[in-house]
XYZ file of C-alpha atoms in Angstrom:
700
model
C -25.625 7.544 -6.719
C -24.594 4.629 -4.531
C -25.834 5.006 -1.018
C -23.357 5.484 1.775
C -23.043 2.731 4.319
C -22.102 3.054 7.935
C -19.227 0.596 7.998
C -17.086 0.916 11.077
C -13.524 1.524 10.059
C -12.202 -0.286 13.087
C -12.881 -3.562 11.297
C -9.468 -3.259 9.651
C -7.244 -5.247 11.999
C -3.652 -6.353 12.066
C -2.408 -9.875 12.683
C -3.581 -11.175 15.999
C -6.344 -8.608 16.602
C -9.381 -10.213 18.200
C -12.760 -9.826 16.600
C -15.419 -8.109 18.679
C -17.588 -10.965 19.945
C -20.908 -9.165 19.443
C -19.986 -8.058 15.919
C -18.896 -11.594 15.124
C -22.201 -12.948 16.437
C -24.139 -10.544 14.249
C -22.052 -11.477 11.210
C -22.763 -15.178 11.634
C -26.491 -14.465 11.829
C -26.504 -12.799 8.406
C -27.837 -15.047 5.677
C -25.383 -15.321 2.808
C -28.046 -15.222 0.130
C -29.195 -12.533 -2.288
C -31.672 -13.460 -5.029
C -30.915 -10.375 -7.146
C -27.174 -11.025 -7.014
C -27.670 -14.655 -7.995
C -30.042 -13.826 -10.872
C -27.819 -10.996 -12.138
C -24.669 -13.093 -12.402
C -26.478 -16.163 -13.714
C -28.069 -14.061 -16.457
C -24.730 -12.403 -17.170
C -23.252 -15.808 -17.945
C -19.695 -15.077 -16.847
C -19.723 -18.215 -14.691
C -20.330 -21.452 -16.653
C -23.404 -23.347 -15.450
C -21.233 -26.308 -14.468
C -19.211 -24.059 -12.135
C -22.045 -22.049 -10.602
C -22.566 -24.150 -7.472
C -18.840 -24.124 -6.708
C -18.679 -20.374 -7.377
C -21.563 -19.599 -5.018
C -20.328 -21.971 -2.318
C -16.886 -20.344 -2.427
C -18.422 -16.861 -2.170
C -20.230 -18.019 0.976
C -17.107 -19.524 2.532
C -14.566 -17.831 4.775
C -11.665 -16.149 3.000
C -8.302 -17.865 3.601
C -5.426 -16.112 5.354
C -2.843 -14.791 2.898
C 0.353 -12.847 3.452
C 3.419 -11.715 1.553
C 6.987 -11.222 2.693
C 8.352 -7.735 2.167
C 11.676 -5.941 2.276
C 14.969 -6.154 0.409
C 15.793 -9.346 -1.462
C 18.263 -10.752 1.103
C 16.064 -9.774 3.990
C 12.901 -11.161 2.416
C 14.483 -14.488 1.608
C 15.849 -14.777 5.119
C 12.325 -14.386 6.541
C 11.048 -16.828 3.892
C 13.688 -19.397 4.843
C 12.714 -19.073 8.482
C 9.074 -19.762 7.623
C 9.923 -22.689 5.345
C 12.456 -24.301 7.706
C 11.000 -23.654 11.161
C 7.257 -23.609 10.557
C 6.195 -25.180 7.261
C 7.373 -28.757 8.063
C 5.163 -28.807 11.172
C 2.080 -27.658 9.271
C 2.000 -30.659 6.960
C -0.054 -33.660 8.083
C -1.766 -31.756 10.912
C -5.233 -32.684 12.113
C -7.913 -30.743 13.966
C -10.861 -32.513 15.608
C -10.117 -35.626 13.589
C -9.905 -33.907 10.187
C -6.789 -33.265 8.106
C -5.723 -29.621 7.811
C -4.473 -28.366 4.453
C -0.844 -27.174 4.708
C 0.093 -23.632 3.630
C 0.722 -23.189 -0.064
C 2.691 -20.584 -1.950
C 0.875 -18.441 -4.485
C 2.342 -19.799 -7.741
C 2.033 -16.489 -9.587
C 3.726 -14.282 -6.959
C 7.445 -13.719 -7.692
C 10.123 -15.625 -5.780
C 7.675 -17.614 -3.603
C 7.183 -14.620 -1.326
C 3.391 -14.905 -0.916
C 1.503 -17.681 0.897
C -2.030 -18.838 1.566
C -3.429 -20.754 4.549
C -6.734 -22.453 3.744
C -7.698 -22.964 7.378
C -10.351 -21.496 9.656
C -9.746 -18.929 12.376
C -10.686 -21.583 14.920
C -7.848 -23.819 13.723
C -5.359 -20.934 13.818
C -6.348 -20.092 17.390
C -6.607 -23.617 18.819
C -4.090 -25.754 16.924
C -0.691 -25.304 18.593
C 1.344 -25.497 15.360
C -0.810 -22.941 13.541
C -0.938 -20.784 16.663
C 2.863 -20.760 16.677
C 2.858 -19.643 13.047
C 0.415 -16.897 13.897
C 2.789 -15.567 16.567
C 5.597 -15.571 14.002
C 3.427 -13.657 11.520
C 2.433 -11.150 14.193
C 6.045 -10.432 15.158
C 7.203 -10.038 11.557
C 4.165 -7.955 10.633
C 4.808 -5.568 13.545
C 8.203 -4.610 12.093
C 7.054 -4.583 8.464
C 8.671 -7.820 7.277
C 5.322 -9.441 6.493
C 2.153 -7.832 5.145
C -1.274 -9.373 5.646
C -3.033 -8.825 2.349
C -5.698 -10.554 0.309
C -4.197 -12.509 -2.579
C -6.051 -10.763 -5.407
C -5.126 -7.363 -3.968
C -1.471 -8.164 -4.722
C -2.090 -8.393 -8.474
C -2.469 -4.711 -9.574
C 0.947 -3.531 -8.264
C 2.655 -6.535 -9.862
C 1.257 -5.893 -13.352
C 1.976 -2.153 -13.008
C 5.672 -3.114 -13.290
C 7.267 -0.341 -11.218
C 11.016 0.309 -11.589
C 13.319 2.341 -9.281
C 13.431 5.263 -11.724
C 9.644 5.617 -12.126
C 7.358 8.378 -10.900
C 4.249 6.641 -9.550
C 0.786 7.913 -8.596
C -1.591 5.842 -6.458
C -4.870 7.733 -6.851
C -7.003 5.948 -4.213
C -4.316 4.625 -1.897
C -5.838 3.930 1.552
C -5.510 1.643 3.443
C -2.121 1.213 1.783
C -1.161 -2.419 1.120
C -0.945 -1.870 -2.639
C 0.952 1.384 -2.074
C 3.422 -0.533 0.070
C 4.010 -2.925 -2.833
C 4.694 0.039 -5.114
C 7.240 1.442 -2.660
C 8.895 -1.951 -2.300
C 9.190 -2.228 -6.094
C 10.709 1.253 -6.200
C 13.343 0.190 -3.656
C 13.996 -3.256 -5.134
C 17.767 -3.742 -4.689
C 18.102 0.043 -4.522
C 18.341 2.068 -1.297
C 18.265 5.397 -3.157
C 15.920 5.161 -6.161
C 15.504 8.161 -8.432
C 11.734 7.762 -8.683
C 9.025 8.282 -6.077
C 5.448 7.383 -5.132
C 2.680 9.944 -4.634
C -0.040 8.270 -2.546
C -3.407 10.034 -2.538
C -6.683 9.489 -0.741
C -9.814 11.635 -0.775
C -10.692 11.138 2.869
C -8.598 13.188 5.282
C -8.689 10.702 8.141
C -7.919 7.744 5.897
C -4.958 9.601 4.427
C -3.521 9.794 7.939
C -4.200 6.073 8.393
C -2.287 5.597 5.158
C 0.725 7.369 6.672
C 0.587 5.021 9.646
C 0.718 2.003 7.320
C 3.526 3.308 5.111
C 5.884 4.947 7.626
C 7.355 1.588 8.585
C 8.771 1.224 5.076
C 11.162 4.114 5.849
C 11.097 5.547 2.332
C 12.323 9.058 1.581
C 10.701 8.635 -1.837
C 7.083 8.816 -0.670
C 4.630 11.701 -0.509
C 1.078 11.362 0.857
C -1.536 13.898 -0.252
C -5.268 14.411 0.293
C -7.366 15.156 -2.838
C -10.505 13.919 -4.563
C -9.015 11.644 -7.209
C -11.535 12.842 -9.802
C -10.008 16.318 -9.619
C -6.413 15.459 -8.766
C -4.384 18.645 -9.420
C -1.580 19.016 -11.894
C 1.819 18.974 -10.193
C 4.527 21.420 -11.173
C 7.944 19.868 -11.674
C 9.727 22.850 -10.112
C 8.829 26.328 -8.906
C 10.730 28.188 -11.636
C 9.038 26.602 -14.650
C 5.548 26.028 -15.973
C 6.126 22.349 -16.650
C 3.736 19.819 -15.156
C 4.477 16.302 -14.067
C 3.393 13.267 -16.066
C 3.699 9.955 -14.248
C 5.411 6.788 -15.525
C 2.961 4.622 -13.618
C -0.557 5.263 -12.286
C -2.681 2.955 -10.138
C -6.459 3.520 -10.175
C -7.819 1.079 -7.613
C -11.147 2.842 -7.496
C -14.059 2.822 -5.018
C -16.520 0.106 -6.004
C -19.586 -1.822 -4.877
C -17.286 -4.589 -3.669
C -19.116 -7.832 -4.399
C -15.701 -9.403 -4.860
C -15.170 -8.914 -1.100
C -18.354 -10.618 0.094
C -16.338 -13.459 1.633
C -15.082 -11.101 4.327
C -17.512 -8.153 4.099
C -20.642 -10.218 4.694
C -22.897 -7.148 4.702
C -22.465 -7.108 0.917
C -24.843 -10.100 0.792
C -27.559 -8.032 2.415
C -26.884 -4.702 0.680
C -25.969 -5.739 -2.876
C -28.061 -4.276 -5.667
C -27.507 -3.196 -9.252
C -27.946 0.468 -8.311
C -24.569 0.631 -6.556
C -22.597 -0.200 -9.686
C -24.622 2.209 -11.814
C -24.129 5.004 -9.288
C -20.395 4.464 -8.975
C -19.723 4.086 -12.696
C -19.200 7.781 -13.427
C -16.981 8.395 -10.412
C -14.851 5.449 -11.519
C -14.687 6.732 -15.086
C -13.745 10.230 -13.918
C -10.897 8.852 -11.830
C -9.671 6.685 -14.699
C -9.779 9.570 -17.180
C -7.965 11.819 -14.740
C -5.311 9.157 -14.274
C -4.852 8.810 -18.020
C -4.481 12.583 -18.316
C -1.677 12.455 -15.759
C 0.059 9.507 -17.440
C 3.212 9.977 -19.466
C 3.377 8.809 -23.095
C 4.665 5.263 -23.040
C 3.527 4.982 -19.415
C 1.371 2.281 -17.861
C -1.861 2.618 -15.859
C -3.671 -0.150 -13.998
C -7.410 0.162 -13.408
C -8.792 -2.264 -10.833
C -11.846 -2.954 -8.689
C -12.890 -5.612 -6.197
C -16.177 -5.942 -8.063
C -17.327 -8.479 -10.656
C -19.929 -6.127 -12.166
C -19.142 -5.166 -15.809
C -20.804 -1.755 -15.326
C -17.908 -0.910 -12.983
C -15.334 -2.753 -15.043
C -15.494 -3.285 -18.811
C -18.022 -0.461 -19.268
C -15.600 1.989 -17.610
C -12.675 0.652 -19.633
C -14.636 0.863 -22.901
C -15.690 4.448 -22.163
C -12.056 5.439 -21.595
C -10.960 3.728 -24.836
C -13.761 5.451 -26.701
C -12.766 8.823 -25.241
C -9.025 8.533 -25.885
C -8.978 6.648 -29.154
C -5.619 5.563 -30.526
C -3.726 7.357 -27.778
C -4.229 4.446 -25.382
C -4.427 0.687 -25.669
C -4.914 -2.328 -23.428
C -1.868 -4.425 -22.635
C -2.155 -8.138 -23.297
C -1.514 -9.690 -19.879
C -1.882 -13.334 -20.912
C 1.808 -14.040 -20.304
C 2.009 -12.045 -17.060
C 1.888 -13.810 -13.693
C 2.049 -17.414 -14.923
C 0.139 -19.656 -12.551
C -2.666 -17.154 -11.962
C -6.005 -18.697 -12.916
C -8.074 -16.012 -14.612
C -10.878 -15.344 -17.064
C -10.932 -12.920 -19.959
C -12.836 -9.661 -20.023
C -16.266 -9.547 -21.677
C -17.713 -7.204 -24.306
C -21.440 -7.710 -23.856
C -23.661 -7.230 -20.802
C -27.204 -6.106 -19.920
C -27.898 -2.832 -18.089
C -30.227 -3.569 -15.177
C -31.462 -0.615 -13.110
C -31.944 -0.531 -9.337
C -35.527 -1.798 -9.744
C -34.134 -4.746 -11.677
C -35.590 -3.602 -14.998
C -33.508 -4.022 -18.130
C -32.735 -0.678 -19.773
C -31.821 0.146 -23.357
C -29.448 2.778 -24.705
C -31.241 6.090 -24.977
C -33.745 5.380 -22.206
C -34.384 8.299 -19.906
C -32.080 8.401 -16.889
C -29.394 6.202 -18.445
C -25.802 7.001 -19.401
C -24.483 5.875 -22.761
C -21.263 4.656 -21.136
C -23.175 2.010 -19.177
C -23.854 0.055 -22.347
C -21.598 -2.427 -24.145
C -19.527 -1.346 -27.161
C -20.696 -1.732 -30.736
C -19.355 -4.658 -32.767
C -16.888 -2.308 -34.485
C -15.708 -0.942 -31.135
C -15.378 -4.443 -29.701
C -12.979 -5.415 -32.475
C -10.793 -2.392 -31.694
C -11.036 -2.313 -27.895
C -9.747 -5.834 -27.111
C -11.684 -6.031 -23.864
C -10.752 -9.704 -23.656
C -7.351 -8.441 -22.455
C -8.949 -7.441 -19.146
C -8.373 -9.853 -16.259
C -11.258 -11.286 -14.251
C -10.474 -13.376 -11.176
C -13.389 -15.303 -9.647
C -13.390 -16.642 -6.064
C -13.760 -20.318 -6.944
C -10.839 -20.394 -9.373
C -8.144 -20.479 -6.652
C -9.992 -19.805 -3.384
C -9.636 -15.996 -3.359
C -11.814 -12.917 -3.485
C -13.151 -11.571 -6.787
C -11.176 -8.951 -8.683
C -10.941 -7.073 -11.977
C -7.699 -5.721 -13.433
C -6.944 -3.887 -16.678
C -3.565 -2.585 -17.829
C -3.525 0.514 -20.043
C -0.601 1.887 -21.978
C -0.484 5.415 -23.324
C 0.776 5.019 -26.867
C 3.906 6.960 -27.753
C 3.256 9.758 -30.236
C 5.923 8.283 -32.520
C 4.097 4.968 -32.669
C 2.782 3.850 -36.060
C 0.048 1.753 -34.493
C -3.118 1.776 -36.582
C -6.563 1.687 -34.990
C -10.121 1.897 -36.248
C -10.974 4.309 -33.443
C -11.414 7.852 -34.666
C -10.016 10.084 -31.905
C -6.479 11.221 -32.699
C -5.806 14.071 -30.274
C -5.148 13.702 -26.608
C -8.150 15.082 -24.708
C -7.319 18.307 -22.946
C -7.961 18.851 -19.273
C -11.057 20.585 -17.999
C -10.877 23.218 -15.316
C -11.456 21.995 -11.798
C -14.387 24.403 -11.467
C -16.072 23.102 -14.619
C -15.646 19.510 -13.513
C -17.235 20.250 -10.166
C -20.158 21.996 -11.853
C -20.854 18.712 -13.631
C -21.155 16.828 -10.365
C -23.957 16.394 -7.893
C -23.000 14.936 -4.549
C -19.740 13.675 -5.960
C -21.181 11.743 -8.934
C -20.817 13.419 -12.291
C -23.984 14.172 -14.234
C -22.336 12.987 -17.411
C -19.302 10.928 -18.223
C -18.600 12.763 -21.443
C -16.215 15.714 -21.587
C -17.962 18.279 -23.730
C -15.669 21.265 -23.868
C -11.903 20.892 -23.467
C -10.399 23.915 -21.758
C -7.139 24.736 -20.083
C -6.787 24.035 -16.389
C -7.672 26.911 -14.114
C -5.775 26.567 -10.840
C -7.666 26.821 -7.573
C -5.420 27.982 -4.759
C -5.591 26.061 -1.528
C -6.533 27.828 1.689
C -3.561 29.000 3.725
C -4.127 26.357 6.400
C -4.601 23.438 3.977
C -1.298 21.868 5.001
C -1.344 21.209 8.720
C 2.433 21.204 9.032
C 4.734 23.369 6.915
C 7.563 21.760 4.993
C 10.527 24.114 5.435
C 13.810 23.151 3.816
C 17.013 24.062 5.639
C 20.136 25.530 4.128
C 22.869 22.865 4.013
C 25.070 25.465 5.718
C 22.774 25.774 8.712
C 24.993 25.627 11.846
C 23.141 22.619 13.279
C 23.449 20.679 10.037
C 27.133 21.553 9.679
C 27.739 19.947 13.086
C 26.118 16.742 11.785
C 28.038 16.676 8.507
C 31.317 16.941 10.366
C 30.492 14.603 13.261
C 29.312 11.726 11.051
C 31.680 12.358 8.135
C 28.896 12.756 5.557
C 30.278 12.805 2.010
C 29.457 15.240 -0.798
C 27.425 12.643 -2.717
C 24.663 13.084 -0.176
C 22.316 15.913 -1.202
C 22.493 18.120 1.888
C 19.856 20.531 0.584
C 17.060 17.971 1.105
C 16.763 18.330 4.881
C 13.604 19.924 6.225
C 11.666 20.709 9.372
C 7.935 20.697 10.005
C 7.261 23.562 12.333
C 6.152 27.157 12.077
C 9.540 28.598 13.113
C 11.410 26.873 10.295
C 14.241 26.104 12.691
C 15.583 22.679 13.737
C 14.392 22.294 17.310
C 13.848 18.567 17.794
C 13.531 16.644 14.504
C 15.122 17.086 11.075
C 13.623 15.135 8.167
C 15.058 14.089 4.823
C 13.321 13.652 1.466
C 14.731 12.255 -1.739
C 16.173 14.946 -4.061
C 13.585 13.988 -6.679
C 10.785 15.036 -4.290
C 12.304 18.237 -2.967
C 11.517 20.304 -6.087
C 7.984 18.903 -6.205
C 7.284 19.877 -2.602
C 8.703 23.384 -2.971
C 6.868 24.029 -6.245
C 3.422 22.869 -5.118
C 2.798 24.308 -1.662
C -0.296 26.102 -2.995
C -1.484 23.159 -5.122
C -1.166 20.036 -2.985
C -2.616 19.180 0.403
C 0.480 17.586 1.881
C -0.093 15.013 4.598
C 3.326 13.413 4.862
C 6.736 13.149 3.265
C 10.255 12.484 4.441
C 11.914 10.164 6.953
C 13.349 11.206 10.274
C 17.044 11.893 9.780
C 18.291 13.616 12.944
C 16.675 13.823 16.382
C 18.020 16.075 19.102
C 19.233 14.073 22.089
C 21.419 16.100 24.467
C 23.054 19.507 24.408
C 26.121 18.713 26.544
C 27.961 16.603 23.957
C 29.887 17.246 20.748
C 26.868 16.619 18.512
C 23.433 16.533 20.080
C 21.805 15.114 16.925
C 21.534 11.357 16.522
C 20.769 9.638 13.220
C 17.442 7.808 13.256
C 17.062 4.147 12.328
C 14.504 5.184 9.660
C 17.165 6.798 7.485
C 20.065 4.417 8.075
C 19.556 2.537 4.798
C 20.446 5.801 3.055
C 22.981 7.291 5.436
C 25.157 4.185 5.759
C 26.284 4.789 2.178
C 27.400 8.352 2.916
C 29.082 8.356 6.344
C 32.692 7.451 7.039
C 33.614 4.568 9.327
C 34.797 6.657 12.281
C 31.661 5.991 14.328
C 30.880 2.530 12.937
C 31.790 -0.340 15.274
C 31.901 -4.008 14.271
C 30.351 -6.376 16.788
C 30.333 -10.168 16.942
C 27.099 -12.093 17.120
C 27.387 -13.021 20.821
C 27.940 -9.432 21.869
C 25.085 -8.349 19.635
C 22.750 -10.750 21.413
C 23.793 -9.256 24.730
C 23.035 -5.770 23.402
C 19.565 -6.943 22.383
C 18.760 -8.514 25.734
C 20.385 -6.053 28.115
C 19.802 -2.300 28.246
C 22.796 -0.065 28.941
C 25.433 -2.762 29.550
C 28.359 -1.286 31.437
C 31.789 -1.188 29.830
C 33.381 -2.657 32.973
C 31.112 -5.720 32.733
C 31.903 -6.132 29.027
C 35.586 -5.907 29.862
C 35.324 -8.678 32.459
C 33.399 -10.984 30.132
C 35.758 -10.487 27.134
C 32.708 -11.082 24.958
C 34.044 -8.723 22.269
C 37.198 -6.795 23.159
C 37.447 -5.094 19.753
C 33.933 -3.716 20.110
C 34.617 -2.497 23.647
C 37.899 -0.784 22.758
C 36.363 1.044 19.799
C 33.359 2.223 21.838
C 35.593 3.509 24.646
C 37.660 5.452 22.124
C 34.649 7.313 20.715
C 33.241 10.523 22.085
C 29.772 10.393 23.631
C 26.841 10.393 21.239
C 25.342 8.379 18.423
C 27.381 5.532 16.934
C 26.539 2.477 14.844
C 27.049 -1.254 15.125
C 27.659 -3.453 12.109
C 27.030 -7.196 12.298
C 28.580 -9.128 9.421
C 26.617 -12.360 9.029
C 28.232 -13.624 5.835
C 27.504 -13.161 2.141
C 24.247 -15.114 2.140
C 22.628 -13.101 4.926
C 21.819 -9.460 5.334
C 24.322 -7.272 7.164
C 22.770 -5.640 10.228
C 23.496 -1.932 10.624
C 21.868 -0.313 13.655
C 22.199 2.879 15.730
C 23.851 2.794 19.142
C 24.151 5.360 21.920
C 27.649 5.608 23.326
C 27.911 6.932 26.858
C 30.917 7.491 29.083
C 30.469 4.228 30.995
C 27.882 2.221 29.051
C 26.194 1.805 25.666
C 22.670 1.139 24.479
C 21.268 -0.241 21.232
C 18.659 2.215 19.880
C 16.140 -0.246 18.445
C 12.402 -0.378 19.086
C 10.987 -3.033 21.357
C 9.194 -4.689 18.425
C 12.404 -4.842 16.378
C 14.352 -6.194 19.338
C 11.869 -9.022 19.853
C 11.826 -9.839 16.136
C 15.628 -9.948 15.934
C 15.858 -12.183 18.989
C 13.391 -14.573 17.416
C 14.797 -14.501 13.878
C 18.502 -14.643 14.781
C 18.436 -16.678 17.967
C 15.144 -18.608 17.919
C 13.835 -16.934 21.071
C 10.215 -18.159 21.381
C 9.525 -16.032 24.448
C 10.373 -12.902 22.448
C 7.941 -13.766 19.673
C 5.181 -14.486 22.190
C 5.773 -11.093 23.777
C 5.701 -9.446 20.345
C 2.401 -11.133 19.474
C 0.812 -10.105 22.757
C 2.008 -6.502 22.367
C 0.681 -6.307 18.790
C -2.688 -7.673 19.900
C -2.972 -5.071 22.677
C -1.987 -2.291 20.285
C -4.488 -3.445 17.638
C -7.265 -3.625 20.240
C -6.477 -0.083 21.379
C -6.484 1.190 17.784
C -9.788 -0.570 17.131
C -11.401 0.998 20.185
C -10.176 4.449 19.173
C -11.406 4.041 15.588
C -14.845 2.843 16.702
C -15.090 5.714 19.164
C -14.410 8.229 16.388
C -16.951 6.559 14.104
C -19.632 6.715 16.799
C -18.936 10.427 17.208
C -20.202 10.921 13.681
C -17.086 10.962 11.524
C -17.745 9.822 7.950
C -16.069 9.685 4.594
C -16.062 12.544 2.133
C -19.309 13.025 0.192
C -17.271 13.190 -2.984
C -16.042 9.658 -2.745
C -17.995 6.590 -1.713
C -16.347 4.928 1.301
C -13.906 2.361 0.020
C -13.457 0.287 3.137
C -16.330 -2.129 2.446
C -14.954 -2.550 -1.054
C -11.227 -2.972 -0.566
C -9.310 -6.220 -0.628
C -6.068 -4.780 0.710
C -6.361 -6.060 4.247
C -8.028 -8.979 5.960
C -9.563 -9.545 9.358
C -8.084 -12.175 11.632
């Protein structure tokens, strides 16, 4: 079993977060050398001799800054244009201390030029004025979710998973959440109300709450976060009145790993790396993969990935799954996917080296058969060369391994030399746990297929109840009438999260496709989060005390009538961004937008909405507004206000304020996380901590 390491989880920082000076000093003192690592990979032969020096030098070098632009297509391209027009020209031909600085470059394999890489040091970013200006821009856009800081290779698995708006998607090991965010974005691509959804799972309770924090800003009603050991992920009932269980269209298994592909940022890997980690994790990884394949629909696609270069964690796991499932699964040929990505093929032969660095043979005591490479006959059938290996020196990234599985349709006439013809049945959760010691299974082979025996969750497993409201509830009926909500909106999908089951302060909304799942699985799933805020109680002395939250506006704007929607010109909108509660009498004197003023004065007090038409090429802005008797106020967060002022009006002071606020917030979060770690909090025994082995996020 791989040993647990005391990595402080506060090391995950957002844009602009400052590194702890003492930690940074200790990092620089670590020697980036490991004789066993070097011998292992030289003997393995995956890196040609002519490339070895470049490979090792790249592994020892600092990881470049990479980011991707998120959001809807119009919105994303507007942020991209801002970067390309207002920042990129000034980053070409720059010098620092007499040396030329490489300009940012787009990742050629990422769709629509929406991902970029900066091959510069942190010192340059902090001290060069042009790069410092770009950093402030990235901080402001990251704070509102328009940009995601993510390692380049971490972006690959969600892309090759090929998620569509109608798909049901399971992310089995989701924290910290950058890949999950990509899955949600794909689900919502050009579609505010997709019919599919994402179930994001993590084994560690605290990390699952961190996951919520990362994903809430995407404002998706099609997301559910749960907390289970991925090896034993429960079957999900499709509805409470049937005995049908959900099979997913897409499954992502980005499993815990030894993480030598992350050694450019997690420098402790140089000191701690040994062959024992990969051997110990192998069975956990295989169990998660097999569970994911069990939950995959026929014709569905599963991506297995690690940030490790070790074949014991990669091809050996893939081969064991192919051996177990036979003709029911196959590897997808990804050669034509992501053109521009430099990659290597998977391998089908490797030595098994134990933790004492002794070569072991199949059948030796203390070994698992699944560690060893396939036979020549299996190799011909498995097509392990279809796996993707990305090495750091190929395009200045981290190391990564990606494999795409497809569950073959039962009607398929595909012929295979593999013998298994029946889909393996699921074991009971109890039997699986009996085969484990400390979270690592004693064997990777399923010996006795049995039907699943359901273990009921304790009554207090879900911290907050999910109680759906009747669409005829008096408080909801007020909202339907006040906002003119049409009948196309599913009014039965509103819920509260309190013990009384009554709407007291907040009413949430989940997508209709998730409602049945939540109601049918209260005793099966450990719910952490689902739903976006729809209505929040504001005041009781007005016609409707419930205001619609900004989180749900992308949905609700399609279902409300125009009675409380007010058009505003761009000059008046700027005033609303810069001035809180502008008085109607002042607006009347300025004549900045008489149509806006007249419409606002005609409305009753309460929540209204402003619409800013910016032309066909740019995204329409649709935001909530509070209408009072003598004044109005735009209900937008401070971060969003600063970002809009910068993006729409070029306000540099606003972006500086946003960067400073984000840095203070990140520092506070870091201090809180480190405090909790020092108090003795640790990851679940059943799953090796994934933070030292994740490439989702990067340190600044």
